[in-house]
């Protein structure tokens, strides 16, 4: 399960319905053009927290059907409805997903015992592996080194997707858990995370920028830091423009420029204004 995983965009039509044809095209673009090692399905980038259980299952099904065994698949099943997480964990495991992931439970202020219970309940309900999805800036949930150690006591919990800028903690984790999988979650910090020895990365921008991410990651692993830094600079010029214009909407517009029917975002995310669509087209022409 090492390597670069795209946090998969999902195509929705103007009414917010899943556009299966568009989703299949996005998957193909990632596998055939971006050449990533795997897909991270139903994460933040898939707009997962705005869709129903049935829609989550439909997306898991379509992705597996399109990919077959071409690349690795991780199913994000986290939800503050633990019963839903378990149902999705069973569903994705039966479909053949190679690993599960679950965001830390959010909104309510769950204490650590509750968080630990949540992970153990999900992963002990299936014959599969769990990657913790830690994204404190969105969930408000911070897990300490000692708490990660406690979660990792369950051998089925094999790693963490670390979407945070705390590189002191990341370094401590690398040293403390040499056998656990650490994935970088912020694409704009990929080089720094790679230097610290992560096992891979999971990112939204890989939907279009997978090839540059690969170069950064491989150059860093070969110790060619100056070359890697140049590509990270170029990548971050792109990411800065992307974030300013609207992350997921702009990724979809760039994919459309590449002939991929990437659709729209699910409400309450809004559509891009005409001016921002023009900016997205300029970003696509500049970087891709
Ligand atoms: O989109 C977010 C959060 N983070 C992603 C990634 O960590 C999300 C990151 O690639 C993800 O993996 C998922 O879909 O679950 C950023 O978009 C990127 O670094 C730009 O900041 O907002």
Coordinates of C-alpha atoms and ligand atoms in Angstrom, one line a residue:
X1 CA 0.0 0.0 0.0
X2 CA 3.0 2.4 -0.4
X3 CA 3.1 5.2 -3.0
X4 CA 1.0 8.0 -4.4
X5 CA -2.8 7.8 -4.0
X6 CA -5.2 10.3 -5.6
X7 CA -7.9 11.5 -3.3
X8 CA -10.5 10.9 -5.9
X9 CA -12.8 13.7 -7.3
X10 CA -16.3 12.6 -8.0
X11 CA -18.4 14.0 -10.9
X12 CA -21.9 15.2 -9.9
X13 CA -24.4 16.7 -12.4
X14 CA -26.0 20.1 -11.9
X15 CA -28.7 18.4 -9.7
X16 CA -26.0 16.8 -7.5
X17 CA -26.6 13.3 -8.8
X18 CA -23.5 11.1 -9.3
X19 CA -22.5 11.2 -13.0
X20 CA -21.2 7.6 -13.5
X21 CA -19.8 8.2 -17.0
X22 CA -17.9 11.2 -15.7
X23 CA -16.6 9.4 -12.6
X24 CA -15.3 6.6 -14.8
X25 CA -13.5 9.1 -17.0
X26 CA -11.9 10.7 -13.9
X27 CA -10.7 7.3 -12.7
X28 CA -9.2 6.5 -16.1
X29 CA -7.5 9.9 -16.2
X30 CA -5.9 9.1 -12.8
X31 CA -4.8 5.6 -13.7
X32 CA -3.8 6.2 -17.4
X33 CA -2.5 9.8 -17.4
X34 CA -1.5 10.7 -13.8
X35 CA -0.3 7.1 -13.3
X36 CA -0.8 7.1 -9.5
X37 CA -0.3 4.0 -7.5
X38 CA -3.8 4.0 -6.1
X39 CA -7.0 5.8 -5.3
X40 CA -8.4 7.0 -2.0
X41 CA -12.1 6.8 -2.4
X42 CA -14.8 8.9 -0.6
X43 CA -12.5 11.2 1.1
X44 CA -13.0 15.0 1.6
X45 CA -12.2 15.4 -2.1
X46 CA -15.0 13.1 -3.1
X47 CA -17.4 15.4 -1.2
X48 CA -18.1 12.3 1.0
X49 CA -19.6 14.2 3.9
X50 CA -22.4 15.6 1.8
X51 CA -23.7 12.3 0.3
X52 CA -25.9 9.4 1.4
X53 CA -24.8 5.9 2.5
X54 CA -26.3 4.5 -0.8
X55 CA -24.3 7.0 -2.8
X56 CA -21.1 6.1 -1.0
X57 CA -21.7 2.5 -1.8
X58 CA -22.4 3.3 -5.5
X59 CA -19.1 5.2 -5.7
X60 CA -17.2 2.3 -4.1
X61 CA -18.8 0.0 -6.6
X62 CA -18.1 2.1 -9.7
X63 CA -14.5 2.7 -8.7
X64 CA -13.8 -1.0 -8.1
X65 CA -15.6 -2.0 -11.3
X66 CA -13.6 0.5 -13.4
X67 CA -10.2 -0.2 -11.8
X68 CA -10.4 -3.9 -11.2
X69 CA -6.9 -4.7 -9.9
X70 CA -5.0 -2.1 -11.9
X71 CA -4.1 0.0 -8.9
X72 CA -4.6 -0.2 -5.1
X73 CA -7.8 1.1 -3.6
X74 CA -8.4 2.6 -0.1
X75 CA -12.0 3.1 1.0
X76 CA -12.7 6.0 3.4
X77 CA -15.6 4.9 5.5
X78 CA -15.4 7.3 8.5
X79 CA -18.6 8.9 9.7
X80 CA -19.9 10.1 13.0
X81 CA -22.5 7.5 12.6
X82 CA -20.5 4.5 13.7
X83 CA -23.1 2.0 12.4
X84 CA -22.8 3.6 8.9
X85 CA -19.0 3.3 9.1
X86 CA -19.2 -0.4 9.9
X87 CA -21.8 -1.0 7.2
X88 CA -19.5 0.7 4.7
X89 CA -16.4 -1.1 6.0
X90 CA -18.1 -4.4 5.3
X91 CA -19.3 -3.3 1.9
X92 CA -15.9 -2.0 0.7
X93 CA -14.2 -5.1 2.1
X94 CA -16.5 -7.4 0.2
X95 CA -15.9 -5.4 -2.9
X96 CA -12.1 -6.2 -2.5
X97 CA -10.7 -2.8 -1.3
X98 CA -7.2 -3.3 -0.1
X99 CA -7.5 -1.1 2.9
X100 CA -10.0 1.1 4.8
X101 CA -9.5 4.5 6.2
X102 CA -11.7 6.5 8.6
X103 CA -11.6 10.2 9.4
X104 CA -11.4 10.9 13.2
X105 CA -15.0 11.4 14.5
X106 CA -15.8 15.1 14.4
X107 CA -18.4 17.7 15.4
X108 CA -18.9 16.4 19.0
X109 CA -16.0 16.6 21.3
X110 CA -15.3 12.9 21.5
X111 CA -12.6 12.0 24.0
X112 CA -9.7 9.7 23.2
X113 CA -11.4 6.6 24.6
X114 CA -14.3 7.2 22.3
X115 CA -12.1 7.7 19.3
X116 CA -10.2 4.5 20.1
X117 CA -13.4 2.6 20.5
X118 CA -14.6 3.9 17.1
X119 CA -11.5 2.7 15.3
X120 CA -11.5 -0.7 16.9
X121 CA -15.2 -1.2 16.3
X122 CA -14.8 -0.5 12.6
X123 CA -11.7 -2.5 11.9
X124 CA -12.6 -5.4 14.1
X125 CA -15.9 -5.9 12.2
X126 CA -14.0 -6.9 9.0
X127 CA -11.0 -8.8 7.7
X128 CA -9.2 -5.7 6.5
X129 CA -6.7 -3.0 7.5
X130 CA -7.3 0.5 8.7
X131 CA -5.5 3.8 7.9
X132 CA -6.4 6.6 10.3
X133 CA -7.4 9.8 8.6
X134 CA -6.1 12.7 10.7
X135 CA -7.0 16.2 9.4
X136 CA -7.1 18.4 12.5
X137 CA -7.7 21.7 10.6
X138 CA -11.1 20.4 9.5
X139 CA -12.1 18.1 12.4
X140 CA -10.5 19.9 15.4
X141 CA -9.2 16.5 16.5
X142 CA -5.5 16.4 17.4
X143 CA -4.0 13.0 18.2
X144 CA -0.7 12.9 20.2
X145 CA 2.2 10.6 19.7
X146 CA 1.2 8.6 22.8
X147 CA -2.4 8.3 21.5
X148 CA -1.2 7.1 18.1
X149 CA 0.9 4.5 19.9
X150 CA -2.2 3.3 21.7
X151 CA -4.3 3.1 18.5
X152 CA -1.5 1.2 16.8
X153 CA -1.6 -1.5 19.5
X154 CA -4.4 -2.9 17.3
X155 CA -2.2 -4.5 14.6
X156 CA -5.0 -4.1 12.0
X157 CA -4.4 -0.3 12.3
X158 CA -1.5 -0.1 9.9
X159 CA -1.0 3.6 9.3
X160 CA -2.1 7.2 9.2
X161 CA -2.9 9.8 6.5
X162 CA -1.3 12.8 8.1
X163 CA -3.0 16.0 6.8
X164 CA -1.3 18.4 9.1
X165 CA 1.7 20.8 9.1
X166 CA 3.1 19.6 12.4
X167 CA 6.4 18.2 11.0
X168 CA 7.9 17.8 14.5
X169 CA 5.1 15.3 15.2
X170 CA 5.6 13.6 11.8
X171 CA 9.3 13.2 12.5
X172 CA 8.5 11.7 16.0
X173 CA 6.1 9.3 14.4
X174 CA 8.6 8.2 11.7
X175 CA 11.1 7.4 14.4
X176 CA 8.6 5.8 16.8
X177 CA 6.6 3.7 14.3
X178 CA 9.1 2.5 11.6
X179 CA 6.7 -0.3 10.6
X180 CA 3.5 1.8 10.3
X181 CA 2.5 3.5 7.0
X182 CA 2.7 7.2 7.1
X183 CA 1.1 9.1 4.2
X184 CA 1.5 12.9 3.6
X185 CA -1.8 14.6 3.2
X186 CA -0.9 18.1 2.2
X187 CA 0.4 18.1 -1.4
X188 CA 2.0 21.5 -1.0
X189 CA 4.3 20.0 1.6
X190 CA 5.0 16.7 -0.2
X191 CA 8.8 17.3 -0.5
X192 CA 9.2 18.1 3.2
X193 CA 7.2 15.0 4.2
X194 CA 9.1 12.8 1.8
X195 CA 12.4 14.0 3.3
X196 CA 11.1 12.9 6.7
X197 CA 10.5 9.4 5.2
X198 CA 6.8 9.0 4.6
X199 CA 5.7 5.9 2.8
X200 CA 3.5 7.7 0.4
X201 CA 1.0 10.5 -0.1
X202 CA -2.7 10.9 -0.6
X203 CA -3.7 14.1 -2.3
X204 CA -6.5 15.9 -4.1
X205 CA -4.3 17.7 -6.6
X206 CA -2.9 14.4 -7.9
X207 CA -6.2 14.2 -9.9
X208 CA -4.4 16.5 -12.3
X209 CA -0.9 17.0 -11.0
X210 CA 0.0 13.3 -10.4
X211 CA 3.1 13.3 -12.6
X212 CA 4.7 16.3 -10.9
X213 CA 3.9 14.7 -7.5
X214 CA 5.7 11.5 -8.7
X215 CA 8.8 13.5 -9.7
X216 CA 8.9 15.3 -6.4
X217 CA 8.5 12.1 -4.4
X218 CA 11.0 10.0 -6.4
X219 CA 13.6 12.8 -6.5
X220 CA 13.3 13.3 -2.8
X221 CA 13.7 9.6 -2.2
X222 CA 16.9 9.6 -4.3
X223 CA 18.2 12.6 -2.3
X224 CA 18.0 14.9 -5.3
X225 CA 16.5 17.7 -3.2
X226 CA 17.4 20.7 -5.3
X227 CA 15.6 19.2 -8.4
X228 CA 12.7 18.1 -6.2
X229 CA 12.4 21.6 -4.8
X230 CA 12.1 23.2 -8.2
X231 CA 9.1 21.0 -9.0
X232 CA 7.6 21.6 -5.6
X233 CA 7.9 25.4 -6.3
X234 CA 6.1 24.9 -9.6
X235 CA 3.5 22.7 -8.0
X236 CA 2.9 25.3 -5.2
X237 CA 2.5 28.1 -7.8
X238 CA -0.3 25.9 -9.2
X239 CA -1.7 25.0 -5.7
X240 CA -1.8 28.6 -4.6
X241 CA -3.8 29.6 -7.6
X242 CA -6.0 26.5 -7.2
X243 CA -6.8 27.3 -3.5
X244 CA -7.5 31.0 -4.4
X245 CA -10.0 30.1 -7.1
X246 CA -11.9 27.2 -5.3
X247 CA -10.2 23.9 -4.8
X248 CA -12.5 21.2 -5.9
X249 CA -14.4 23.3 -8.4
X250 CA -11.2 24.3 -10.1
X251 CA -9.8 20.8 -10.2
X252 CA -13.0 19.8 -12.0
X253 CA -12.7 22.6 -14.5
X254 CA -9.1 21.6 -15.2
X255 CA -10.2 18.0 -15.8
X256 CA -12.9 19.4 -18.2
X257 CA -10.2 21.2 -20.2
X258 CA -8.6 17.7 -20.5
X259 CA -11.8 16.3 -22.0
X260 CA -12.9 14.6 -18.7
X261 CA -16.6 15.0 -17.8
X262 CA -15.8 16.1 -14.2
X263 CA -19.1 17.8 -13.6
X264 CA -19.9 20.1 -10.7
X265 CA -19.7 20.1 -6.9
X266 CA -22.4 19.0 -4.6
X267 CA -24.4 21.8 -2.9
X268 CA -23.9 23.6 -0.6
X269 CA -20.6 24.0 -2.4
X270 CA -21.3 26.7 -5.0
X271 CA -20.6 26.8 -8.7
X272 CA -17.7 28.9 -10.0
X273 CA -18.6 32.3 -11.4
X274 CA -17.8 32.9 -15.1
X275 CA -14.8 34.9 -14.1
X276 CA -13.5 32.0 -12.0
X277 CA -14.2 29.5 -14.8
X278 CA -12.0 31.7 -17.0
X279 CA -9.3 31.7 -14.3
X280 CA -9.5 27.9 -14.1
X281 CA -9.0 27.6 -17.8
X282 CA -6.0 29.9 -17.6
X283 CA -4.6 27.7 -14.8
X284 CA -5.1 24.6 -16.9
X285 CA -3.3 26.2 -19.9
X286 CA -0.4 27.4 -17.7
X287 CA 0.3 24.2 -15.8
X288 CA -1.0 21.3 -17.8
Ligands
LIG1 O1 -8.7 18.7 0.5 C1 -8.2 18.6 1.6 C2 -8.7 19.2 2.8 N1 -7.0 17.9 1.7 C3 -6.4 17.2 0.6 C4 -6.2 15.8 1.1 O2 -5.5 15.7 2.3 C5 -7.7 15.3 1.2 C6 -5.1 17.8 0.2 O3 -4.7 17.1 -1.0 C7 -7.9 13.9 1.0 O4 -6.9 13.2 0.9 C8 -9.2 13.5 1.0 O5 -9.9 13.7 0.0 O6 -9.7 12.9 1.9 C9 -5.3 19.3 -0.2 O7 -6.5 19.4 -1.0 C10 -4.1 19.9 -0.9 O8 -3.0 19.6 -0.2 C11 -4.4 21.4 -1.2 O9 -4.3 22.0 0.1 O10 -9.3 20.4 2.4

